[in-house]
Amino acid sequence: MLSTLKQLFKEAKHSEKAISERAIWVSGAVEGAILAVVWALVTDILFYYKFISLLLSQLTS
């Protein structure tokens, strides 16, 4: 009985470590996805700003 409890405790500890490692990996992946979306939005805004300013400069000249 005692060895079974020790084994269960050991497995629970190992499982807790695996869960925390996976949580760190998932949080890193989420952070990377958010950064990718923000970077895409910033580059799109800069592209459209340059495009519109070029278009306006062509129309005014």
PDB file of N, CA and C in Angstrom:
ATOM      1  N   MET A   1       0.831  -1.195   0.000  1.00  0.00           N
ATOM      2  CA  MET A   1       0.000   0.000   0.000  1.00  0.00           C
ATOM      3  C   MET A   1       0.872   1.254   0.000  1.00  0.00           C
ATOM      4  N   LEU A   2       1.914   1.247   0.855  1.00  0.00           N
ATOM      5  CA  LEU A   2       2.790   2.412   0.951  1.00  0.00           C
ATOM      6  C   LEU A   2       3.569   2.616  -0.344  1.00  0.00           C
ATOM      7  N   SER A   3       4.011   1.526  -0.951  1.00  0.00           N
ATOM      8  CA  SER A   3       4.754   1.653  -2.215  1.00  0.00           C
ATOM      9  C   SER A   3       3.845   2.179  -3.330  1.00  0.00           C
ATOM     10  N   THR A   4       2.577   1.786  -3.297  1.00  0.00           N
ATOM     11  CA  THR A   4       1.627   2.294  -4.283  1.00  0.00           C
ATOM     12  C   THR A   4       1.432   3.793  -4.120  1.00  0.00           C
ATOM     13  N   LEU A   5       1.325   4.252  -2.872  1.00  0.00           N
ATOM     14  CA  LEU A   5       1.184   5.688  -2.620  1.00  0.00           C
ATOM     15  C   LEU A   5       2.429   6.449  -3.063  1.00  0.00           C
ATOM     16  N   LYS A   6       3.606   5.879  -2.795  1.00  0.00           N
ATOM     17  CA  LYS A   6       4.848   6.521  -3.231  1.00  0.00           C
ATOM     18  C   LYS A   6       4.899   6.613  -4.752  1.00  0.00           C
ATOM     19  N   GLN A   7       4.485   5.534  -5.410  1.00  0.00           N
ATOM     20  CA  GLN A   7       4.483   5.520  -6.876  1.00  0.00           C
ATOM     21  C   GLN A   7       3.500   6.557  -7.422  1.00  0.00           C
ATOM     22  N   LEU A   8       2.320   6.642  -6.822  1.00  0.00           N
ATOM     23  CA  LEU A   8       1.335   7.631  -7.260  1.00  0.00           C
ATOM     24  C   LEU A   8       1.855   9.053  -7.057  1.00  0.00           C
ATOM     25  N   PHE A   9       2.516   9.299  -5.934  1.00  0.00           N
ATOM     26  CA  PHE A   9       3.072  10.618  -5.657  1.00  0.00           C
ATOM     27  C   PHE A   9       4.153  10.967  -6.677  1.00  0.00           C
ATOM     28  N   LYS A  10       4.993   9.971  -7.000  1.00  0.00           N
ATOM     29  CA  LYS A  10       6.065  10.199  -7.969  1.00  0.00           C
ATOM     30  C   LYS A  10       5.477  10.512  -9.350  1.00  0.00           C
ATOM     31  N   GLU A  11       4.448   9.766  -9.749  1.00  0.00           N
ATOM     32  CA  GLU A  11       3.805  10.011 -11.041  1.00  0.00           C
ATOM     33  C   GLU A  11       3.121  11.373 -11.076  1.00  0.00           C
ATOM     34  N   ALA A  12       2.500  11.755  -9.971  1.00  0.00           N
ATOM     35  CA  ALA A  12       1.843  13.061  -9.919  1.00  0.00           C
ATOM     36  C   ALA A  12       2.863  14.186 -10.030  1.00  0.00           C
ATOM     37  N   LYS A  13       3.997  14.026  -9.376  1.00  0.00           N
ATOM     38  CA  LYS A  13       5.047  15.040  -9.445  1.00  0.00           C
ATOM     39  C   LYS A  13       5.576  15.153 -10.874  1.00  0.00           C
ATOM     40  N   HIS A  14       5.790  14.015 -11.534  1.00  0.00           N
ATOM     41  CA  HIS A  14       6.270  14.016 -12.915  1.00  0.00           C
ATOM     42  C   HIS A  14       5.229  14.659 -13.831  1.00  0.00           C
ATOM     43  N   SER A  15       3.959  14.344 -13.605  1.00  0.00           N
ATOM     44  CA  SER A  15       2.884  14.903 -14.416  1.00  0.00           C
ATOM     45  C   SER A  15       2.798  16.415 -14.231  1.00  0.00           C
ATOM     46  N   GLU A  16       2.970  16.879 -12.997  1.00  0.00           N
ATOM     47  CA  GLU A  16       2.928  18.319 -12.720  1.00  0.00           C
ATOM     48  C   GLU A  16       4.051  19.037 -13.460  1.00  0.00           C
ATOM     49  N   LYS A  17       5.225  18.431 -13.485  1.00  0.00           N
ATOM     50  CA  LYS A  17       6.366  19.026 -14.189  1.00  0.00           C
ATOM     51  C   LYS A  17       6.083  19.087 -15.685  1.00  0.00           C
ATOM     52  N   ALA A  18       5.529  18.016 -16.240  1.00  0.00           N
ATOM     53  CA  ALA A  18       5.215  17.989 -17.669  1.00  0.00           C
ATOM     54  C   ALA A  18       4.165  19.035 -18.018  1.00  0.00           C
ATOM     55  N   ILE A  19       3.173  19.192 -17.152  1.00  0.00           N
ATOM     56  CA  ILE A  19       2.128  20.188 -17.395  1.00  0.00           C
ATOM     57  C   ILE A  19       2.711  21.591 -17.360  1.00  0.00           C
ATOM     58  N   SER A  20       3.581  21.873 -16.396  1.00  0.00           N
ATOM     59  CA  SER A  20       4.163  23.213 -16.313  1.00  0.00           C
ATOM     60  C   SER A  20       5.068  23.488 -17.507  1.00  0.00           C
ATOM     61  N   GLU A  21       5.811  22.484 -17.975  1.00  0.00           N
ATOM     62  CA  GLU A  21       6.638  22.669 -19.169  1.00  0.00           C
ATOM     63  C   GLU A  21       5.777  22.937 -20.392  1.00  0.00           C
ATOM     64  N   ARG A  22       4.680  22.231 -20.510  1.00  0.00           N
ATOM     65  CA  ARG A  22       3.779  22.453 -21.641  1.00  0.00           C
ATOM     66  C   ARG A  22       3.138  23.832 -21.551  1.00  0.00           C
ATOM     67  N   ALA A  23       2.791  24.275 -20.344  1.00  0.00           N
ATOM     68  CA  ALA A  23       2.202  25.606 -20.180  1.00  0.00           C
ATOM     69  C   ALA A  23       3.191  26.687 -20.595  1.00  0.00           C
ATOM     70  N   ILE A  24       4.456  26.510 -20.259  1.00  0.00           N
ATOM     71  CA  ILE A  24       5.482  27.476 -20.675  1.00  0.00           C
ATOM     72  C   ILE A  24       5.593  27.486 -22.192  1.00  0.00           C
ATOM     73  N   TRP A  25       5.575  26.305 -22.816  1.00  0.00           N
ATOM     74  CA  TRP A  25       5.678  26.220 -24.270  1.00  0.00           C
ATOM     75  C   TRP A  25       4.480  26.888 -24.933  1.00  0.00           C
ATOM     76  N   VAL A  26       3.275  26.630 -24.415  1.00  0.00           N
ATOM     77  CA  VAL A  26       2.061  27.211 -24.992  1.00  0.00           C
ATOM     78  C   VAL A  26       2.066  28.723 -24.823  1.00  0.00           C
ATOM     79  N   SER A  27       2.476  29.216 -23.659  1.00  0.00           N
ATOM     80  CA  SER A  27       2.502  30.666 -23.463  1.00  0.00           C
ATOM     81  C   SER A  27       3.512  31.314 -24.400  1.00  0.00           C
ATOM     82  N   GLY A  28       4.626  30.645 -24.659  1.00  0.00           N
ATOM     83  CA  GLY A  28       5.593  31.163 -25.624  1.00  0.00           C
ATOM     84  C   GLY A  28       5.030  31.184 -27.034  1.00  0.00           C
ATOM     85  N   ALA A  29       4.282  30.158 -27.388  1.00  0.00           N
ATOM     86  CA  ALA A  29       3.672  30.107 -28.716  1.00  0.00           C
ATOM     87  C   ALA A  29       2.619  31.197 -28.875  1.00  0.00           C
ATOM     88  N   VAL A  30       1.830  31.423 -27.838  1.00  0.00           N
ATOM     89  CA  VAL A  30       0.812  32.477 -27.883  1.00  0.00           C
ATOM     90  C   VAL A  30       1.481  33.840 -28.008  1.00  0.00           C
ATOM     91  N   GLU A  31       2.538  34.055 -27.236  1.00  0.00           N
ATOM     92  CA  GLU A  31       3.264  35.323 -27.317  1.00  0.00           C
ATOM     93  C   GLU A  31       3.834  35.532 -28.721  1.00  0.00           C
ATOM     94  N   GLY A  32       4.376  34.493 -29.310  1.00  0.00           N
ATOM     95  CA  GLY A  32       4.903  34.586 -30.670  1.00  0.00           C
ATOM     96  C   GLY A  32       3.819  34.897 -31.688  1.00  0.00           C
ATOM     97  N   ALA A  33       2.654  34.289 -31.527  1.00  0.00           N
ATOM     98  CA  ALA A  33       1.546  34.553 -32.447  1.00  0.00           C
ATOM     99  C   ALA A  33       1.066  35.996 -32.329  1.00  0.00           C
ATOM    100  N   ILE A  34       0.981  36.500 -31.102  1.00  0.00           N
ATOM    101  CA  ILE A  34       0.564  37.891 -30.897  1.00  0.00           C
ATOM    102  C   ILE A  34       1.574  38.841 -31.525  1.00  0.00           C
ATOM    103  N   LEU A  35       2.856  38.575 -31.326  1.00  0.00           N
ATOM    104  CA  LEU A  35       3.886  39.425 -31.925  1.00  0.00           C
ATOM    105  C   LEU A  35       3.822  39.382 -33.450  1.00  0.00           C
ATOM    106  N   ALA A  36       3.541  38.221 -34.021  1.00  0.00           N
ATOM    107  CA  ALA A  36       3.432  38.114 -35.479  1.00  0.00           C
ATOM    108  C   ALA A  36       2.260  38.932 -36.005  1.00  0.00           C
ATOM    109  N   VAL A  37       1.133  38.894 -35.315  1.00  0.00           N
ATOM    110  CA  VAL A  37      -0.036  39.670 -35.737  1.00  0.00           C
ATOM    111  C   VAL A  37       0.246  41.162 -35.629  1.00  0.00           C
ATOM    112  N   VAL A  38       0.851  41.581 -34.524  1.00  0.00           N
ATOM    113  CA  VAL A  38       1.178  43.002 -34.348  1.00  0.00           C
ATOM    114  C   VAL A  38       2.155  43.450 -35.428  1.00  0.00           C
ATOM    115  N   TRP A  39       3.164  42.646 -35.708  1.00  0.00           N
ATOM    116  CA  TRP A  39       4.143  42.996 -36.743  1.00  0.00           C
ATOM    117  C   TRP A  39       3.464  43.106 -38.108  1.00  0.00           C
ATOM    118  N   ALA A  40       2.555  42.195 -38.421  1.00  0.00           N
ATOM    119  CA  ALA A  40       1.837  42.256 -39.698  1.00  0.00           C
ATOM    120  C   ALA A  40       0.992  43.519 -39.785  1.00  0.00           C
ATOM    121  N   LEU A  41       0.320  43.880 -38.704  1.00  0.00           N
ATOM    122  CA  LEU A  41      -0.487  45.101 -38.711  1.00  0.00           C
ATOM    123  C   LEU A  41       0.379  46.338 -38.899  1.00  0.00           C
ATOM    124  N   VAL A  42       1.500  46.401 -38.205  1.00  0.00           N
ATOM    125  CA  VAL A  42       2.387  47.562 -38.318  1.00  0.00           C
ATOM    126  C   VAL A  42       2.926  47.687 -39.737  1.00  0.00           C
ATOM    127  N   THR A  43       3.374  46.591 -40.319  1.00  0.00           N
ATOM    128  CA  THR A  43       3.913  46.667 -41.679  1.00  0.00           C
ATOM    129  C   THR A  43       2.823  47.012 -42.688  1.00  0.00           C
ATOM    130  N   ASP A  44       1.609  46.505 -42.496  1.00  0.00           N
ATOM    131  CA  ASP A  44       0.503  46.875 -43.387  1.00  0.00           C
ATOM    132  C   ASP A  44       0.191  48.357 -43.282  1.00  0.00           C
ATOM    133  N   ILE A  45       0.144  48.879 -42.064  1.00  0.00           N
ATOM    134  CA  ILE A  45      -0.146  50.306 -41.876  1.00  0.00           C
ATOM    135  C   ILE A  45       0.932  51.150 -42.540  1.00  0.00           C
ATOM    136  N   LEU A  46       2.195  50.776 -42.354  1.00  0.00           N
ATOM    137  CA  LEU A  46       3.282  51.532 -42.983  1.00  0.00           C
ATOM    138  C   LEU A  46       3.207  51.446 -44.505  1.00  0.00           C
ATOM    139  N   PHE A  47       2.873  50.277 -45.034  1.00  0.00           N
ATOM    140  CA  PHE A  47       2.751  50.121 -46.482  1.00  0.00           C
ATOM    141  C   PHE A  47       1.635  51.000 -47.026  1.00  0.00           C
ATOM    142  N   TYR A  48       0.464  50.954 -46.392  1.00  0.00           N
ATOM    143  CA  TYR A  48      -0.651  51.757 -46.879  1.00  0.00           C
ATOM    144  C   TYR A  48      -0.380  53.249 -46.721  1.00  0.00           C
ATOM    145  N   TYR A  49       0.322  53.646 -45.669  1.00  0.00           N
ATOM    146  CA  TYR A  49       0.681  55.050 -45.485  1.00  0.00           C
ATOM    147  C   TYR A  49       1.581  55.507 -46.633  1.00  0.00           C
ATOM    148  N   LYS A  50       2.592  54.713 -46.967  1.00  0.00           N
ATOM    149  CA  LYS A  50       3.488  55.069 -48.080  1.00  0.00           C
ATOM    150  C   LYS A  50       2.718  55.070 -49.401  1.00  0.00           C
ATOM    151  N   PHE A  51       1.849  54.097 -49.595  1.00  0.00           N
ATOM    152  CA  PHE A  51       1.077  54.013 -50.829  1.00  0.00           C
ATOM    153  C   PHE A  51       0.165  55.225 -50.983  1.00  0.00           C
ATOM    154  N   ILE A  52      -0.542  55.585 -49.922  1.00  0.00           N
ATOM    155  CA  ILE A  52      -1.455  56.729 -49.982  1.00  0.00           C
ATOM    156  C   ILE A  52      -0.681  58.029 -50.156  1.00  0.00           C
ATOM    157  N   SER A  53       0.445  58.186 -49.456  1.00  0.00           N
ATOM    158  CA  SER A  53       1.224  59.412 -49.611  1.00  0.00           C
ATOM    159  C   SER A  53       1.789  59.518 -51.026  1.00  0.00           C
ATOM    160  N   LEU A  54       2.214  58.407 -51.611  1.00  0.00           N
ATOM    161  CA  LEU A  54       2.692  58.422 -52.990  1.00  0.00           C
ATOM    162  C   LEU A  54       1.557  58.758 -53.947  1.00  0.00           C
ATOM    163  N   LEU A  55       0.402  58.183 -53.721  1.00  0.00           N
ATOM    164  CA  LEU A  55      -0.760  58.458 -54.562  1.00  0.00           C
ATOM    165  C   LEU A  55      -1.156  59.923 -54.476  1.00  0.00           C
ATOM    166  N   LEU A  56      -1.178  60.477 -53.274  1.00  0.00           N
ATOM    167  CA  LEU A  56      -1.522  61.890 -53.108  1.00  0.00           C
ATOM    168  C   LEU A  56      -0.484  62.797 -53.751  1.00  0.00           C
ATOM    169  N   SER A  57       0.777  62.440 -53.650  1.00  0.00           N
ATOM    170  CA  SER A  57       1.808  63.274 -54.275  1.00  0.00           C
ATOM    171  C   SER A  57       1.689  63.237 -55.799  1.00  0.00           C
ATOM    172  N   GLN A  58       1.268  62.114 -56.353  1.00  0.00           N
ATOM    173  CA  GLN A  58       1.068  62.028 -57.803  1.00  0.00           C
ATOM    174  C   GLN A  58      -0.158  62.826 -58.233  1.00  0.00           C
ATOM    175  N   LEU A  59      -1.189  62.830 -57.400  1.00  0.00           N
ATOM    176  CA  LEU A  59      -2.409  63.562 -57.747  1.00  0.00           C
ATOM    177  C   LEU A  59      -2.218  65.070 -57.639  1.00  0.00           C
ATOM    178  N   THR A  60      -1.432  65.504 -56.681  1.00  0.00           N
ATOM    179  CA  THR A  60      -1.257  66.946 -56.482  1.00  0.00           C
ATOM    180  C   THR A  60      -0.237  67.547 -57.445  1.00  0.00           C
ATOM    181  N   SER A  61       0.613  66.754 -58.054  1.00  0.00           N
ATOM    182  CA  SER A  61       1.611  67.338 -58.961  1.00  0.00           C
ATOM    183  C   SER A  61       1.183  67.268 -60.413  1.00  0.00           C
TER     184      SER A  61
END
